[in-house]
Amino acid sequence: MSSFGEWTLLHGLPAFSYTMDQERDPRALWDPILDPPTRRHVVHLGNRRITLVADNYGRCDLFDEHTGLRWLTRGTGVSRIGELSTAGSTAERLFGPTFAVVRVADERVSLERTVLCPEGEQPWVLIRLRVRNLTGEPVRLALTEEWESRPADVRLISGPVPAADPGLELELLGGERTRSGRLTVTLDLETETIVEFRYGLLAEGTAGFEGAAGFEESLGKLVARLPRAHAVQAPEAEREIPWHAALLTGGACADGVLGGHTLDQGSCYSFRHGFNGAARDPLQHALPLVYTEPDLALSVLRNTCAWGSPDGDLPYALRPDKSPWTDLFRPSDQNLWALWLGVEYLAATGDVRAFGEAVPYHPVHAAEAVPLGENLRRQFRFFADVVGRGEHGHMRMLNADWNDLAISMSGVPRRR
């Protein structure tokens, strides 16, 4: 139990039941520093392609970094039956590992809305609406699902700016598809029915998802995928382990420029300041995946190695267009994380063949791809020969290592 709600189970998975009245409770107000104070609270969920930011008002943001850092839409997504709406501050709200649920009701009908990131690399979300007749008599209802296209590209440092619609569509499963973001369905309802929609980049394919059965199948795959834990002295591990594993993998995105998957730290870096950095971040984030989803760990390693140059250097970060950002911070420890992830993967899986598969260098270098093992060997040589050790035998710093002001405020000449 917390000030915000309590943990529960939903679809056999850990979920958080948000019970705070954010409009009345003074504890709900917080200061995000970069933006005005707000009572909006969010959780970041996802699959291997799209990020769903679900909030306590029943609305959603969608983020996609397949080819750049882009908000597909923000603060939208609502279902309505007459005056009954899923957007508001008094509805029942639950947040699962890859989905968000809102429940509302009036004297005629109850409406449960689930927004799910389906398993895999689908660049869209599924919206499942469960409508129940509470009157005891057949009723005719108009059910409306509505999203607004609000795309924004995140520019370096300056932040999100409005962008052209990338092709967002709303589809009634088994029915109409529209670019308008709004569909209305007439229901002749005796007891209960389920209506499903999809919203996002639908033109990029629907492989592996089959309508109503796909919802249950996706949740089944999620339950099977997530690690489990049980400890008598730490019973919370039973929910914490699968929950955090899901949120970790939910930050992954298939990279349409460099290949593989990126797994950046998000936060203000990607979502507000417009860069994927530092290179060490995806490498360290992927370490536990070696033991739970080794294919994703390897994909992240290959992707981050592809940021680099043929001399073995890894840039501090990638710009919004995924080009290397090298003119500000220059850490000296990043190769260590690539080497660590590489040896951890090899030791745990024994997959020697993976190190013989070619990995490209960033396209700006126009260099030939080399086997992953050779890429890592060059990174070691860069670390040993270029970064090197200082007068006390410790690894030298270049100009920043987590404490970005360590050099400039130390008084020590940078060349030393």
Tab-separated table of C-alpha atoms in Angstrom, residues 59-357:
chain	number	residue	atom	x	y	z
A	59	ARG	CA	-4.972	9.180	-21.381
A	60	CYS	CA	-1.909	8.028	-23.304
A	61	ASP	CA	1.257	9.148	-25.049
A	62	LEU	CA	2.935	7.025	-27.738
A	63	PHE	CA	6.666	7.280	-28.462
A	64	ASP	CA	8.642	5.622	-31.271
A	65	GLU	CA	12.382	5.843	-31.919
A	66	HIS	CA	12.538	3.463	-34.871
A	67	THR	CA	14.114	6.061	-37.159
A	68	GLY	CA	14.350	9.028	-34.783
A	69	LEU	CA	13.057	10.367	-31.494
A	70	ARG	CA	9.377	10.987	-32.131
A	71	TRP	CA	6.246	11.440	-30.080
A	72	LEU	CA	3.487	9.946	-32.207
A	73	THR	CA	0.894	11.559	-29.978
A	74	ARG	CA	0.502	12.859	-26.432
A	75	GLY	CA	-2.361	13.235	-23.954
A	76	THR	CA	-5.030	11.490	-25.990
A	77	GLY	CA	-7.125	8.344	-26.306
A	78	VAL	CA	-10.641	8.221	-24.854
A	79	SER	CA	-13.715	5.966	-25.109
A	80	ARG	CA	-17.223	7.362	-24.679
A	81	ILE	CA	-20.787	6.125	-24.364
A	82	GLY	CA	-23.011	9.175	-24.123
A	83	GLU	CA	-21.726	11.248	-21.188
A	84	LEU	CA	-19.718	8.327	-19.808
A	85	SER	CA	-16.006	8.811	-20.553
A	86	THR	CA	-12.787	6.991	-19.677
A	87	ALA	CA	-10.891	10.291	-19.386
A	88	GLY	CA	-10.936	11.830	-15.923
A	89	SER	CA	-9.602	11.723	-12.405
A	90	THR	CA	-12.182	9.550	-10.612
A	91	ALA	CA	-12.241	6.422	-12.760
A	92	GLU	CA	-10.770	3.133	-11.556
A	93	ARG	CA	-7.236	2.989	-12.955
A	94	LEU	CA	-4.879	0.010	-13.091
A	95	PHE	CA	-1.427	-0.223	-14.622
A	96	GLY	CA	-0.038	-3.585	-15.733
A	97	PRO	CA	3.394	-4.551	-17.115
A	98	THR	CA	2.461	-3.730	-20.739
A	99	PHE	CA	-1.075	-2.394	-20.441
A	100	ALA	CA	-3.264	0.207	-18.730
A	101	VAL	CA	-6.885	-0.260	-17.664
A	102	VAL	CA	-9.627	2.282	-16.923
A	103	ARG	CA	-13.050	1.307	-15.561
A	104	VAL	CA	-16.056	3.633	-15.440
A	105	ALA	CA	-19.811	3.144	-15.025
A	106	ASP	CA	-23.137	4.970	-14.781
A	107	GLU	CA	-26.658	3.726	-14.098
A	108	ARG	CA	-26.959	2.111	-17.555
A	109	VAL	CA	-23.616	0.655	-18.495
A	110	SER	CA	-20.096	-0.168	-17.321
A	111	LEU	CA	-17.079	0.281	-19.562
A	112	GLU	CA	-13.651	-1.284	-19.110
A	113	ARG	CA	-10.921	0.033	-21.399
A	114	THR	CA	-7.569	-1.747	-21.766
A	115	VAL	CA	-4.753	-0.271	-23.845
A	116	LEU	CA	-2.161	-2.970	-24.545
A	117	CYS	CA	1.253	-2.985	-26.190
A	118	PRO	CA	1.094	-6.381	-27.937
A	119	GLU	CA	4.107	-8.647	-27.696
A	120	GLY	CA	6.681	-8.301	-30.453
A	121	GLU	CA	7.547	-5.281	-32.579
A	122	GLN	CA	4.083	-3.962	-33.347
A	123	PRO	CA	4.155	-0.149	-33.814
A	124	TRP	CA	0.624	0.268	-32.480
A	125	VAL	CA	-1.486	-0.376	-29.396
A	126	LEU	CA	-4.571	-2.519	-29.016
A	127	ILE	CA	-7.627	-1.028	-27.302
A	128	ARG	CA	-10.048	-3.589	-25.863
A	129	LEU	CA	-13.414	-2.295	-24.620
A	130	ARG	CA	-15.617	-4.499	-22.457
A	131	VAL	CA	-19.146	-3.041	-22.331
A	132	ARG	CA	-21.726	-4.383	-19.869
A	133	ASN	CA	-25.445	-3.602	-19.791
A	134	LEU	CA	-26.550	-2.848	-16.195
A	135	THR	CA	-30.263	-2.241	-16.880
A	136	GLY	CA	-31.531	-5.783	-17.289
A	137	GLU	CA	-33.187	-4.761	-20.582
A	138	PRO	CA	-31.723	-4.612	-24.121
A	139	VAL	CA	-30.293	-1.185	-24.928
A	140	ARG	CA	-28.928	0.551	-28.004
A	141	LEU	CA	-25.683	2.446	-27.363
A	142	ALA	CA	-23.274	4.526	-29.441
A	143	LEU	CA	-19.678	3.663	-28.501
A	144	THR	CA	-17.008	6.131	-29.668
A	145	GLU	CA	-13.242	5.607	-29.676
A	146	GLU	CA	-11.189	8.748	-30.313
A	147	TRP	CA	-7.479	9.567	-30.600
A	148	GLU	CA	-5.799	12.748	-31.780
A	149	SER	CA	-2.694	12.772	-33.941
A	150	ARG	CA	-0.206	15.034	-32.156
A	151	PRO	CA	3.202	14.080	-33.559
A	152	ALA	CA	6.320	15.898	-32.400
A	153	ASP	CA	9.969	15.339	-33.248
A	154	VAL	CA	12.380	15.844	-30.368
A	155	ARG	CA	15.156	18.189	-31.422
A	156	LEU	CA	18.563	18.230	-29.791
A	157	ILE	CA	18.405	20.181	-26.506
A	158	SER	CA	15.545	22.444	-27.661
A	159	GLY	CA	12.948	19.676	-27.262
A	160	PRO	CA	9.792	18.505	-29.069
A	161	VAL	CA	8.448	20.486	-32.024
A	162	PRO	CA	5.282	19.709	-34.022
A	163	ALA	CA	5.839	17.315	-36.895
A	164	ALA	CA	3.923	15.915	-39.845
A	165	ASP	CA	1.552	13.026	-39.197
A	166	PRO	CA	3.596	9.856	-39.801
A	167	GLY	CA	0.517	7.898	-40.895
A	168	LEU	CA	-1.390	7.233	-37.677
A	169	GLU	CA	-4.598	5.250	-38.130
A	170	LEU	CA	-7.445	3.968	-35.983
A	171	GLU	CA	-9.050	0.660	-36.897
A	172	LEU	CA	-12.063	-1.227	-35.610
A	173	LEU	CA	-10.878	-4.836	-35.689
A	174	GLY	CA	-12.849	-6.567	-38.381
A	175	GLY	CA	-14.206	-3.241	-39.629
A	176	GLU	CA	-13.404	0.304	-40.681
A	177	ARG	CA	-9.986	1.967	-40.628
A	178	THR	CA	-9.585	5.751	-40.587
A	179	ARG	CA	-6.969	8.487	-40.497
A	180	SER	CA	-9.384	10.765	-38.630
A	181	GLY	CA	-8.726	9.089	-35.274
A	182	ARG	CA	-12.441	8.724	-34.478
A	183	LEU	CA	-14.794	5.775	-34.943
A	184	THR	CA	-18.318	5.193	-33.595
A	185	VAL	CA	-19.915	1.762	-33.227
A	186	THR	CA	-23.631	1.172	-32.588
A	187	LEU	CA	-24.221	-1.568	-30.015
A	188	ASP	CA	-27.488	-3.448	-29.534
A	189	LEU	CA	-26.546	-4.791	-26.151
A	190	GLU	CA	-28.355	-7.379	-24.073
A	191	THR	CA	-25.699	-8.291	-21.499
A	192	GLU	CA	-22.040	-7.825	-22.414
A	193	THR	CA	-19.795	-7.444	-25.451
A	194	ILE	CA	-16.166	-6.798	-26.361
A	195	VAL	CA	-15.100	-4.315	-29.033
A	196	GLU	CA	-11.456	-3.942	-30.112
A	197	PHE	CA	-9.542	-1.225	-31.938
A	198	ARG	CA	-5.937	-0.667	-32.967
A	199	TYR	CA	-4.197	2.697	-33.104
A	200	GLY	CA	-0.765	3.625	-34.397
A	201	LEU	CA	1.340	2.938	-37.466
A	202	LEU	CA	-0.923	0.247	-38.865
A	203	ALA	CA	0.552	0.316	-42.357
A	204	GLU	CA	3.764	-1.262	-41.055
A	205	GLY	CA	2.119	-4.650	-40.717
A	206	THR	CA	0.176	-6.870	-38.345
A	207	ALA	CA	2.204	-10.074	-38.396
A	208	GLY	CA	1.528	-12.361	-35.459
A	209	PHE	CA	-1.704	-10.709	-34.319
A	210	GLU	CA	-5.095	-12.197	-35.017
A	211	GLY	CA	-7.989	-10.078	-33.753
A	212	ALA	CA	-9.735	-10.978	-30.524
A	213	ALA	CA	-7.667	-14.133	-30.024
A	214	GLY	CA	-4.539	-12.003	-30.306
A	215	PHE	CA	-5.277	-10.141	-27.083
A	216	GLU	CA	-5.310	-13.291	-24.977
A	217	GLU	CA	-2.407	-14.765	-26.918
A	218	SER	CA	-0.318	-11.656	-26.349
A	219	LEU	CA	-0.971	-11.740	-22.596
A	220	GLY	CA	-0.167	-15.458	-22.565
A	221	LYS	CA	3.170	-14.814	-24.260
A	222	LEU	CA	3.874	-12.034	-21.773
A	223	VAL	CA	3.218	-14.325	-18.795
A	224	ALA	CA	5.479	-16.982	-20.322
A	225	ARG	CA	8.236	-14.491	-21.142
A	226	LEU	CA	8.628	-12.722	-17.829
A	227	PRO	CA	10.917	-14.208	-15.177
A	228	ARG	CA	9.433	-15.349	-11.886
A	229	ALA	CA	10.778	-15.211	-8.360
A	230	HIS	CA	9.816	-16.508	-4.953
A	231	ALA	CA	11.546	-15.794	-1.668
A	232	VAL	CA	10.126	-16.415	1.784
A	233	GLN	CA	12.072	-13.509	3.248
A	234	ALA	CA	11.188	-11.182	0.366
A	235	PRO	CA	7.651	-11.970	-0.833
A	236	GLU	CA	7.589	-8.744	-2.828
A	237	ALA	CA	10.026	-10.368	-5.278
A	238	GLU	CA	7.092	-12.298	-6.724
A	239	ARG	CA	5.711	-9.093	-8.240
A	240	GLU	CA	8.848	-6.941	-8.406
A	241	ILE	CA	10.864	-9.252	-10.645
A	242	PRO	CA	8.318	-9.696	-13.482
A	243	TRP	CA	7.209	-6.051	-13.175
A	244	HIS	CA	10.692	-4.603	-13.542
A	245	ALA	CA	11.632	-7.092	-16.242
A	246	ALA	CA	8.630	-5.970	-18.285
A	247	LEU	CA	9.369	-2.280	-17.811
A	248	LEU	CA	13.005	-2.873	-18.783
A	249	THR	CA	12.184	-4.665	-22.022
A	250	GLY	CA	9.363	-2.197	-22.662
A	251	GLY	CA	12.027	0.448	-23.228
A	252	ALA	CA	13.489	-1.413	-26.209
A	253	CYS	CA	12.876	-0.276	-29.770
A	254	ALA	CA	13.793	-1.908	-33.057
A	255	ASP	CA	16.297	0.402	-34.752
A	256	GLY	CA	15.378	1.052	-38.386
A	257	VAL	CA	18.692	2.823	-39.109
A	258	LEU	CA	21.472	0.866	-37.383
A	259	GLY	CA	19.755	-2.492	-36.928
A	260	GLY	CA	19.131	-4.432	-33.745
A	261	HIS	CA	17.411	-2.826	-30.776
A	262	THR	CA	18.249	0.230	-28.772
A	263	LEU	CA	17.472	0.319	-25.047
A	264	ASP	CA	18.180	3.864	-23.980
A	265	GLN	CA	17.558	5.471	-20.617
A	266	GLY	CA	14.687	7.615	-21.887
A	267	SER	CA	13.909	10.208	-19.204
A	268	CYS	CA	14.654	13.799	-20.150
A	269	TYR	CA	17.470	12.659	-22.447
A	270	SER	CA	15.367	11.080	-25.192
A	271	PHE	CA	11.924	12.445	-24.440
A	272	ARG	CA	12.883	16.071	-23.874
A	273	HIS	CA	16.514	16.796	-24.832
A	274	GLY	CA	16.589	14.760	-28.015
A	275	PHE	CA	19.518	12.375	-27.667
A	276	ASN	CA	20.088	8.714	-26.947
A	277	GLY	CA	22.953	8.670	-24.501
A	278	ALA	CA	25.263	7.779	-23.128
A	279	ALA	CA	26.359	4.704	-25.088
A	280	ARG	CA	27.041	2.949	-21.790
A	281	ASP	CA	23.365	3.088	-20.873
A	282	PRO	CA	21.895	0.482	-23.267
A	283	LEU	CA	24.921	-1.720	-22.608
A	284	GLN	CA	24.400	-1.787	-18.857
A	285	HIS	CA	20.603	-1.980	-19.163
A	286	ALA	CA	20.952	-5.123	-21.284
A	287	LEU	CA	23.132	-7.018	-18.788
A	288	PRO	CA	20.271	-8.754	-16.915
A	289	LEU	CA	18.652	-9.650	-20.237
A	290	VAL	CA	21.552	-12.026	-20.872
A	291	TYR	CA	19.784	-14.377	-18.455
A	292	THR	CA	16.145	-13.687	-19.329
A	293	GLU	CA	16.004	-12.652	-23.001
A	294	PRO	CA	19.492	-13.281	-24.415
A	295	ASP	CA	18.404	-12.572	-27.990
A	296	LEU	CA	17.485	-9.029	-26.968
A	297	ALA	CA	20.716	-8.600	-25.005
A	298	LEU	CA	22.711	-9.579	-28.106
A	299	SER	CA	20.604	-7.284	-30.286
A	300	VAL	CA	21.310	-4.338	-27.972
A	301	LEU	CA	25.039	-5.132	-27.956
A	302	ARG	CA	25.160	-5.244	-31.756
A	303	ASN	CA	23.157	-2.029	-32.050
A	304	THR	CA	25.361	-0.077	-29.635
A	305	CYS	CA	28.555	-1.350	-31.226
A	306	ALA	CA	27.144	-0.032	-34.524
A	307	TRP	CA	27.192	3.494	-33.062
A	308	GLY	CA	30.981	3.464	-33.221
A	309	SER	CA	33.856	4.142	-35.559
A	310	PRO	CA	36.435	1.717	-37.005
A	311	ASP	CA	39.086	2.868	-34.494
A	312	GLY	CA	36.982	1.409	-31.667
A	313	ASP	CA	35.620	4.656	-30.263
A	314	LEU	CA	31.980	4.897	-29.149
A	315	PRO	CA	30.321	8.313	-29.324
A	316	TYR	CA	28.782	9.777	-26.185
A	317	ALA	CA	25.299	9.725	-27.727
A	318	LEU	CA	23.196	9.719	-30.871
A	319	ARG	CA	21.376	12.811	-32.070
A	320	PRO	CA	17.654	12.742	-32.902
A	321	ASP	CA	18.488	11.579	-36.445
A	322	LYS	CA	20.710	8.828	-34.966
A	323	SER	CA	23.940	10.483	-36.099
A	324	PRO	CA	26.846	10.424	-33.593
A	325	TRP	CA	26.979	13.316	-31.106
A	326	THR	CA	30.649	13.856	-30.270
A	327	ASP	CA	31.135	17.596	-29.746
A	328	LEU	CA	30.209	17.890	-26.061
A	329	PHE	CA	30.903	15.032	-23.658
A	330	ARG	CA	33.594	12.435	-24.247
A	331	PRO	CA	33.543	9.707	-21.587
A	332	SER	CA	36.358	7.198	-21.313
A	333	ASP	CA	34.502	4.216	-19.828
A	334	GLN	CA	32.058	3.273	-22.560
A	335	ASN	CA	34.135	0.519	-24.163
A	336	LEU	CA	34.259	-1.249	-20.795
A	337	TRP	CA	30.478	-1.704	-20.858
A	338	ALA	CA	30.531	-3.157	-24.366
A	339	LEU	CA	33.234	-5.604	-23.355
A	340	TRP	CA	31.354	-6.523	-20.173
A	341	LEU	CA	28.101	-7.198	-22.008
A	342	GLY	CA	29.966	-9.195	-24.656
A	343	VAL	CA	31.775	-11.509	-22.208
A	344	GLU	CA	28.652	-11.849	-20.018
A	345	TYR	CA	26.637	-12.950	-23.041
A	346	LEU	CA	29.308	-15.424	-24.157
A	347	ALA	CA	29.815	-16.882	-20.682
A	348	ALA	CA	26.080	-17.349	-20.102
A	349	THR	CA	25.053	-18.643	-23.531
A	350	GLY	CA	28.187	-20.166	-25.051
A	351	ASP	CA	27.073	-18.616	-28.338
A	352	VAL	CA	30.473	-18.267	-30.001
A	353	ARG	CA	28.891	-18.030	-33.454
A	354	ALA	CA	27.355	-14.632	-32.607
A	355	PHE	CA	30.833	-13.083	-32.445
A	356	GLY	CA	31.544	-14.114	-36.019
A	357	GLU	CA	28.480	-12.318	-37.396
